[in-house]
Amino acid sequence: MERNQPAGAAAFQDAADPAIVREVGLRDGLQSIARTLPTAAKLQWLHAAHAAGLREIEVGSFVPPRLMPQLADTAELVRAALALPGLTVSVLVPNIKGAERAIESGAHAMLLPLSASHAHSLANLRKTPDDVVREIAGIRRLRDAAGSRCAIEVGLSTAFGCTIQGRVEPAEVLRLVRAALDAGAERVGLADTVGYADPRQVRELFERAFEVARPYGVNSANGEQRLACGHFHDTRGLGLANVFAAWEAGVRRFDTCTGGIGGCPHAPGASGNVATEDVAYLLASMGVPTGLDFDALIALRGAVAGWLEGEPLHGHIWRAGLPKTMKEAA
Amino acid sequence: MERNQPAGAAAFQDAADPAIVREVGLRDGLQSIARTLPTAAKLQWLHAAHAAGLREIEVGSFVPPRLMPQLADTAELVRAALALPGLTVSVLVPNIKGAERAIESGAHAMLLPLSASHAHSLANLRKTPDDVVREIAGIRRLRDAAGSRCAIEVGLSTAFGCTIQGRVEPAEVLRLVRAALDAGAERVGLADTVGYADPRQVRELFERAFEVARPYGVNSANGEQRLACGHFHDTRGLGLANVFAAWEAGVRRFDTCTGGIGGCPHAPGASGNVATEDVAYLLASMGVPTGLDFDALIALRGAVAGWLEGEPLHGHIWRAGLPKTMKEAA
């Protein structure tokens, strides 16, 4: 048991490192819900999330409106979000056309999905992973030619397994991390799109991926590490264990959805991103600064429950509330 | 991030170490539920749990029947459990009278609760922690004088915080671990009785407790480590993250309740032990052998839901089922 003490101690000395929680409910959450949330409600969500201390929000996706009418108002949300002080505004971008719109919109970052599962890539994007890597390189050239500073982040989905293909080889995940960075991505994240990951696998794969990313150095623009984000679903109850395992491996950036909504339309049964309020609680309980206002996040969850009445919400902490020990500390 | 690799690697090389999952639903689960489950149903539960591969089961408690009528048939359950091959039969024992009955019953192990929280100790046992330590020493003398081999395990409750007292000092927890071992306990476990623990705290406290327990060596009877059990509640969604953190620290023995029932009558809002089927899934997903039959555990959960109709059950994996990757492996 003592074998883990030095590393444990070392990891925990870093507990004071802040972590960034990125709210992705307005994109990953809403894209999995058939109904279209009115723009006015999305704007309330956006403002409440910012008021709760969230400083990075994925506000939508530049996909063709006919494919995802729920997100057709993304440009308007970007405009509103850019007016909020200190907020990093990110959008999902499925292809070069979407990248053009993201660059025009003035968003600070674009998230490009790349499936580690060949089968999921074809089902979700109708392209092979390597086709997508070539497109990422094209988007980087486009971005640089436009003189834009819109950061390019690749979200490596199904990195821990796939409902269609089953097992996804870690070697393939690591190959694609390298390929995405070689193609010009400034940042790569690993996503458990379908809720297959376990904490041992998460810690091991992130540790190996950090090794792959290290030679690329930090992002010259802001000094951020290249391997950044952990994106976890709570489909089988391991979402928060996986967030902890990723944090132990050195991950300091997590995608979350208020109320634990979300999933992947091409991954049956994969409902439920880890809830923003649950991850805020987990990180706060470990003494990791996030700048988040817990009560404001719970209030936002209540508002989202109202806007999405009838949709299943998930998450844990909203039931029991903070422990007495944290109320004392606060 | 690389800081954790050696320890991580070391911990994960031990993934092949088996872990023991102890079903405590028949005691910790049922004591928190007002209704009395008929003995016939308890016997079905006991046999189904054994058939599912559980090899340690806490079958009841030798408390005065007027205080806990739900568990008045404990002696009968011990008799039935002793007939099951390869099963370690444990019972909870609140005092010396209970210990006498446990020794008479022929149970293999008795669990003695000791609250790290002074306030919880008074509310739950009407004694101070040090009064309880003295009683543990008396029970050890009684056990030895009787020539019994009934193992003495101390369950250190509210080790991570208390709904009544709030913060519980780690130094006090470690003092009581030492005091329990000095009093003659063969094994000590740490319990998050009220769902206050976070995974960082779990890993740190178990690492420190292992240091305290190491000088006492292993249990001469069976070579088991002295600091053994992790007992976690999922009140705030961190139950499985805490099981993982304890496993990383070296814990290889966990208390669980089928269907995530249970709690503490003296700790408001502390409902929900980690579910047996969830912990079985977590450990299996990490490649940790448990000898448990997942489908049989899910079937047992269904039976428990029927016997306790109207009672809230908890847990996660029963909804989504095993991932395709584990079905392929199986």
Coordinates of N, CA and C in Angstrom, one line a residue, chain A residues 1-5 7-12 14-15 161-167 195-200 203-204 207-208 210-211 214 225 234-238 240-241 244-245 247-250 252 269 281-282 285-287 316-317 320-325 328, chain B residues 1-5 7-12 14-15 161-167 195-200 203-204 207-208 210-211 214 225 234-238 240-241 244-245 247-250 252 269 281-282 285-287 316-317 320-325 328:
Chain A
M1 N 0.8 -1.2 0.0 CA 0.0 0.0 0.0 C 0.9 1.2 0.0
E2 N 2.1 1.2 0.7 CA 2.9 2.4 0.8 C 3.4 2.8 -0.6
R3 N 3.3 1.8 -1.5 CA 3.9 2.0 -2.9 C 3.4 3.3 -3.5
N4 N 2.2 3.7 -3.2 CA 1.6 4.8 -3.8 C 1.9 6.2 -3.1
Q5 N 2.5 6.1 -2.0 CA 2.6 7.3 -1.2 C 3.3 8.5 -1.8
A7 N 4.0 9.2 -5.0 CA 3.2 9.7 -6.1 C 1.9 10.4 -5.6
G8 N 1.3 9.7 -4.7 CA 0.1 10.3 -4.1 C 0.4 11.6 -3.5
A9 N 1.4 11.7 -2.7 CA 1.8 12.9 -2.0 C 2.1 14.0 -3.1
A10 N 2.8 13.6 -4.1 CA 3.2 14.5 -5.2 C 1.9 15.0 -5.9
A11 N 1.1 14.1 -6.2 CA -0.2 14.5 -6.9 C -0.9 15.5 -6.0
F12 N -1.0 15.2 -4.7 CA -1.8 16.0 -3.8 C -1.2 17.3 -3.5
D14 N -0.2 19.1 -5.7 CA -0.7 19.9 -6.8 C -2.2 20.1 -6.7
A15 N -2.8 19.7 -5.6 CA -4.2 19.9 -5.4 C -4.6 21.4 -5.6
G161 N -13.5 2.9 -25.7 CA -14.3 1.8 -26.1 C -15.5 2.4 -26.9
C162 N -16.2 1.5 -27.6 CA -17.2 1.9 -28.6 C -18.4 1.0 -28.5
T163 N -19.6 1.5 -28.5 CA -20.8 0.6 -28.5 C -20.9 -0.1 -29.8
I164 N -20.4 0.4 -30.9 CA -20.5 -0.3 -32.2 C -19.4 -1.3 -32.4
Q165 N -18.2 -0.8 -32.2 CA -17.0 -1.6 -32.5 C -16.6 -2.4 -31.3
G166 N -16.9 -2.0 -30.1 CA -16.4 -2.7 -28.9 C -15.1 -2.1 -28.5
R167 N -14.1 -3.0 -28.4 CA -12.8 -2.5 -27.9 C -12.1 -1.6 -28.9
G195 N -19.4 5.9 -22.1 CA -19.5 5.4 -20.8 C -18.9 4.0 -20.6
Y196 N -17.8 3.7 -21.3 CA -17.2 2.4 -21.2 C -15.9 2.4 -20.3
A197 N -15.4 3.6 -20.0 CA -14.1 3.7 -19.3 C -14.2 3.2 -17.9
D198 N -13.1 2.7 -17.4 CA -12.9 2.5 -15.9 C -11.7 3.3 -15.5
P199 N -11.7 3.6 -14.2 CA -10.6 4.5 -13.7 C -9.2 4.0 -13.9
R200 N -9.0 2.7 -13.8 CA -7.6 2.2 -14.1 C -7.2 2.5 -15.5
R203 N -6.6 6.3 -16.0 CA -5.3 6.8 -15.5 C -4.2 6.3 -16.4
E204 N -4.2 5.0 -16.8 CA -3.1 4.5 -17.7 C -3.1 5.1 -19.1
E207 N -1.9 8.7 -18.8 CA -0.4 8.7 -18.5 C 0.4 8.5 -19.8
R208 N -0.1 7.5 -20.6 CA 0.6 7.2 -21.9 C 0.4 8.3 -22.9
F210 N 0.0 11.5 -22.2 CA 0.9 12.6 -21.8 C 2.3 12.4 -22.3
E211 N 2.8 11.2 -22.3 CA 4.1 10.9 -22.8 C 4.2 11.2 -24.3
R214 N 4.1 15.1 -24.7 CA 5.1 16.0 -24.1 C 6.1 16.6 -25.1
Q225 N -0.9 22.9 -21.5 CA -0.5 21.6 -22.0 C -1.3 21.1 -23.2
D234 N -21.4 9.2 -17.5 CA -21.7 8.5 -16.2 C -22.6 7.3 -16.5
T235 N -22.6 6.8 -17.7 CA -23.6 5.8 -18.1 C -23.7 4.6 -17.1
R236 N -22.5 4.2 -16.6 CA -22.4 3.0 -15.7 C -22.0 3.4 -14.3
G237 N -22.1 4.6 -13.9 CA -21.8 5.0 -12.6 C -20.3 5.3 -12.2
L238 N -19.4 5.2 -13.3 CA -18.0 5.4 -13.0 C -17.5 6.8 -13.4
L240 N -17.5 9.8 -12.1 CA -16.8 10.7 -11.2 C -15.5 9.9 -10.8
A241 N -15.5 8.6 -10.7 CA -14.3 7.8 -10.5 C -13.3 8.1 -11.6
F244 N -11.7 11.5 -11.3 CA -10.7 11.5 -10.3 C -9.4 10.8 -10.8
A245 N -9.6 9.7 -11.5 CA -8.4 9.0 -12.1 C -7.7 9.9 -13.1
W247 N -7.7 13.2 -13.1 CA -7.1 14.3 -12.3 C -5.8 13.8 -11.7
E248 N -5.8 12.5 -11.2 CA -4.5 12.0 -10.7 C -3.4 11.9 -11.7
A249 N -3.9 11.6 -13.0 CA -2.9 11.4 -14.1 C -2.4 12.8 -14.5
G250 N -3.0 13.9 -14.1 CA -2.5 15.2 -14.4 C -3.5 16.0 -15.2
R252 N -6.3 18.6 -16.0 CA -6.8 19.7 -15.2 C -7.9 20.4 -15.9
G269 N -27.6 4.2 -25.6 CA -27.4 4.0 -24.2 C -26.4 4.8 -23.6
Y281 N -18.4 19.6 -7.1 CA -18.3 19.1 -5.8 C -17.1 18.2 -5.6
L282 N -16.9 17.3 -6.5 CA -15.7 16.4 -6.4 C -14.4 17.2 -6.3
S285 N -14.2 19.2 -3.0 CA -14.0 18.3 -1.9 C -12.6 17.9 -1.7
M286 N -11.8 17.9 -2.9 CA -10.4 17.6 -2.9 C -9.5 18.8 -2.7
G287 N -10.2 20.0 -2.5 CA -9.4 21.2 -2.4 C -8.8 21.8 -3.7
H316 N -25.8 13.6 -8.9 CA -26.0 13.1 -7.5 C -26.1 14.1 -6.4
I317 N -25.1 15.1 -6.4 CA -25.0 16.0 -5.3 C -26.2 16.8 -5.0
A320 N -28.5 15.4 -2.0 CA -28.1 15.4 -0.6 C -27.5 16.8 -0.2
G321 N -27.0 17.5 -1.2 CA -26.4 18.8 -0.8 C -25.0 18.6 -0.3
L322 N -24.4 19.7 0.0 CA -23.0 19.7 0.5 C -22.9 19.1 1.9
P323 N -21.9 18.4 2.2 CA -21.7 17.9 3.6 C -21.4 19.0 4.5
K324 N -21.8 18.8 5.8 CA -21.6 19.8 6.8 C -20.1 20.3 6.8
T325 N -19.2 19.4 6.6 CA -17.8 19.8 6.7 C -17.4 20.9 5.6
E328 N -19.0 24.2 6.6 CA -18.2 24.8 7.6 C -17.0 25.6 6.9
Chain B
M1 N 2.3 15.2 -14.8 CA 1.5 14.0 -15.0 C 2.3 12.7 -14.8
E2 N 3.6 12.8 -15.3 CA 4.4 11.5 -15.3 C 4.7 11.2 -13.8
R3 N 4.5 12.1 -12.9 CA 4.9 11.9 -11.5 C 4.2 10.6 -11.0
N4 N 3.0 10.4 -11.5 CA 2.3 9.2 -11.0 C 2.6 7.9 -11.7
Q5 N 3.4 7.9 -12.7 CA 3.5 6.7 -13.5 C 4.1 5.5 -12.7
A7 N 4.2 4.8 -9.5 CA 3.3 4.3 -8.5 C 2.1 3.7 -9.2
G8 N 1.6 4.4 -10.2 CA 0.4 3.9 -11.0 C 0.8 2.5 -11.5
A9 N 1.9 2.4 -12.2 CA 2.3 1.1 -12.7 C 2.3 0.1 -11.7
A10 N 3.0 0.4 -10.5 CA 3.1 -0.6 -9.4 C 1.7 -1.0 -9.0
A11 N 0.9 0.0 -8.8 CA -0.5 -0.4 -8.3 C -1.2 -1.3 -9.3
F12 N -1.0 -0.9 -10.6 CA -1.7 -1.7 -11.6 C -1.2 -3.1 -11.8
D14 N -0.5 -4.9 -9.5 CA -1.2 -5.7 -8.5 C -2.7 -5.9 -8.8
A15 N -3.1 -5.4 -10.0 CA -4.5 -5.6 -10.4 C -4.9 -7.0 -10.2
G161 N -15.7 12.0 8.4 CA -16.6 13.1 8.7 C -17.9 12.6 9.3
C162 N -18.6 13.5 9.9 CA -19.8 13.1 10.7 C -20.9 14.2 10.5
T163 N -22.1 13.7 10.2 CA -23.3 14.6 10.1 C -23.6 15.4 11.3
I164 N -23.2 14.9 12.5 CA -23.5 15.5 13.7 C -22.4 16.5 14.1
Q165 N -21.2 15.9 14.1 CA -20.0 16.7 14.6 C -19.4 17.5 13.5
G166 N -19.6 17.1 12.2 CA -18.9 17.7 11.1 C -17.5 17.1 10.9
R167 N -16.4 17.9 11.0 CA -15.1 17.4 10.7 C -14.6 16.4 11.7
G195 N -21.3 9.3 4.0 CA -21.1 9.8 2.6 C -20.5 11.1 2.5
Y196 N -19.5 11.4 3.4 CA -18.7 12.6 3.4 C -17.4 12.5 2.7
A197 N -16.9 11.3 2.4 CA -15.5 11.2 2.0 C -15.3 11.6 0.5
D198 N -14.1 12.1 0.2 CA -13.8 12.3 -1.2 C -12.5 11.5 -1.5
P199 N -12.3 11.2 -2.8 CA -11.3 10.2 -3.1 C -9.9 10.6 -2.7
R200 N -9.6 11.9 -2.7 CA -8.2 12.3 -2.2 C -8.1 12.0 -0.8
R203 N -7.7 8.2 -0.2 CA -6.4 7.7 -0.5 C -5.3 8.1 0.6
E204 N -5.4 9.4 1.0 CA -4.4 9.9 2.0 C -4.6 9.2 3.3
E207 N -3.6 5.6 3.3 CA -2.1 5.5 3.2 C -1.5 5.7 4.6
R208 N -2.0 6.7 5.3 CA -1.5 7.0 6.7 C -1.9 5.9 7.6
F210 N -2.4 2.7 6.9 CA -1.5 1.5 6.6 C -0.2 1.7 7.3
E211 N 0.4 2.9 7.4 CA 1.6 3.1 8.1 C 1.4 2.8 9.6
R214 N 1.1 -1.1 10.0 CA 2.2 -2.0 9.5 C 3.0 -2.6 10.7
Q225 N -3.8 -8.6 6.1 CA -3.3 -7.3 6.6 C -4.3 -6.8 7.7
D234 N -22.7 6.0 -0.9 CA -22.8 6.8 -2.2 C -23.7 8.0 -2.1
T235 N -23.8 8.5 -0.9 CA -24.8 9.6 -0.6 C -24.6 10.8 -1.6
R236 N -23.4 11.1 -1.9 CA -23.1 12.2 -2.8 C -22.5 11.9 -4.1
G237 N -22.6 10.6 -4.5 CA -22.1 10.2 -5.8 C -20.7 9.8 -5.9
L238 N -19.9 9.9 -4.8 CA -18.5 9.6 -4.8 C -18.2 8.2 -4.3
L240 N -18.1 5.2 -5.6 CA -17.3 4.3 -6.5 C -15.9 5.0 -6.7
A241 N -15.9 6.3 -6.7 CA -14.6 7.0 -6.8 C -13.8 6.7 -5.5
F244 N -12.3 3.2 -5.6 CA -11.2 3.2 -6.5 C -10.0 3.8 -5.7
A245 N -10.2 4.9 -5.1 CA -9.0 5.6 -4.3 C -8.5 4.6 -3.2
W247 N -8.7 1.4 -3.2 CA -8.1 0.3 -3.9 C -6.6 0.7 -4.3
E248 N -6.5 1.9 -4.8 CA -5.2 2.4 -5.2 C -4.3 2.5 -4.0
A249 N -4.8 2.8 -2.8 CA -4.0 2.9 -1.6 C -3.6 1.5 -1.1
G250 N -4.2 0.5 -1.6 CA -3.9 -0.9 -1.2 C -5.0 -1.7 -0.6
R252 N -8.0 -4.1 -0.2 CA -8.5 -5.2 -1.1 C -9.7 -5.9 -0.5
G269 N -29.8 11.4 6.3 CA -29.4 11.6 4.9 C -28.3 10.7 4.4
Y281 N -18.7 -4.6 -10.8 CA -18.5 -4.1 -12.1 C -17.2 -3.2 -12.1
L282 N -17.0 -2.3 -11.1 CA -15.8 -1.5 -11.1 C -14.6 -2.4 -11.0
S285 N -14.0 -4.3 -14.2 CA -13.6 -3.5 -15.3 C -12.1 -3.1 -15.2
M286 N -11.6 -3.2 -14.0 CA -10.1 -2.9 -13.8 C -9.3 -4.2 -13.9
G287 N -9.9 -5.3 -14.1 CA -9.2 -6.6 -14.1 C -8.9 -7.2 -12.8
H316 N -26.0 1.8 -10.1 CA -25.9 2.4 -11.5 C -25.9 1.3 -12.6
I317 N -25.1 0.3 -12.4 CA -24.8 -0.6 -13.5 C -26.0 -1.4 -14.0
A320 N -27.8 0.2 -17.3 CA -27.1 0.1 -18.6 C -26.6 -1.3 -18.9
G321 N -26.3 -2.0 -17.9 CA -25.7 -3.4 -18.2 C -24.2 -3.2 -18.5
L322 N -23.6 -4.4 -18.7 CA -22.1 -4.4 -19.0 C -21.8 -3.8 -20.3
P323 N -20.7 -3.2 -20.5 CA -20.3 -2.7 -21.8 C -20.0 -3.9 -22.7
K324 N -20.1 -3.6 -24.0 CA -19.8 -4.6 -25.1 C -18.4 -5.2 -24.9
T325 N -17.5 -4.3 -24.5 CA -16.1 -4.8 -24.3 C -16.0 -5.9 -23.2
E328 N -17.5 -9.1 -24.5 CA -16.6 -9.8 -25.4 C -15.6 -10.6 -24.5

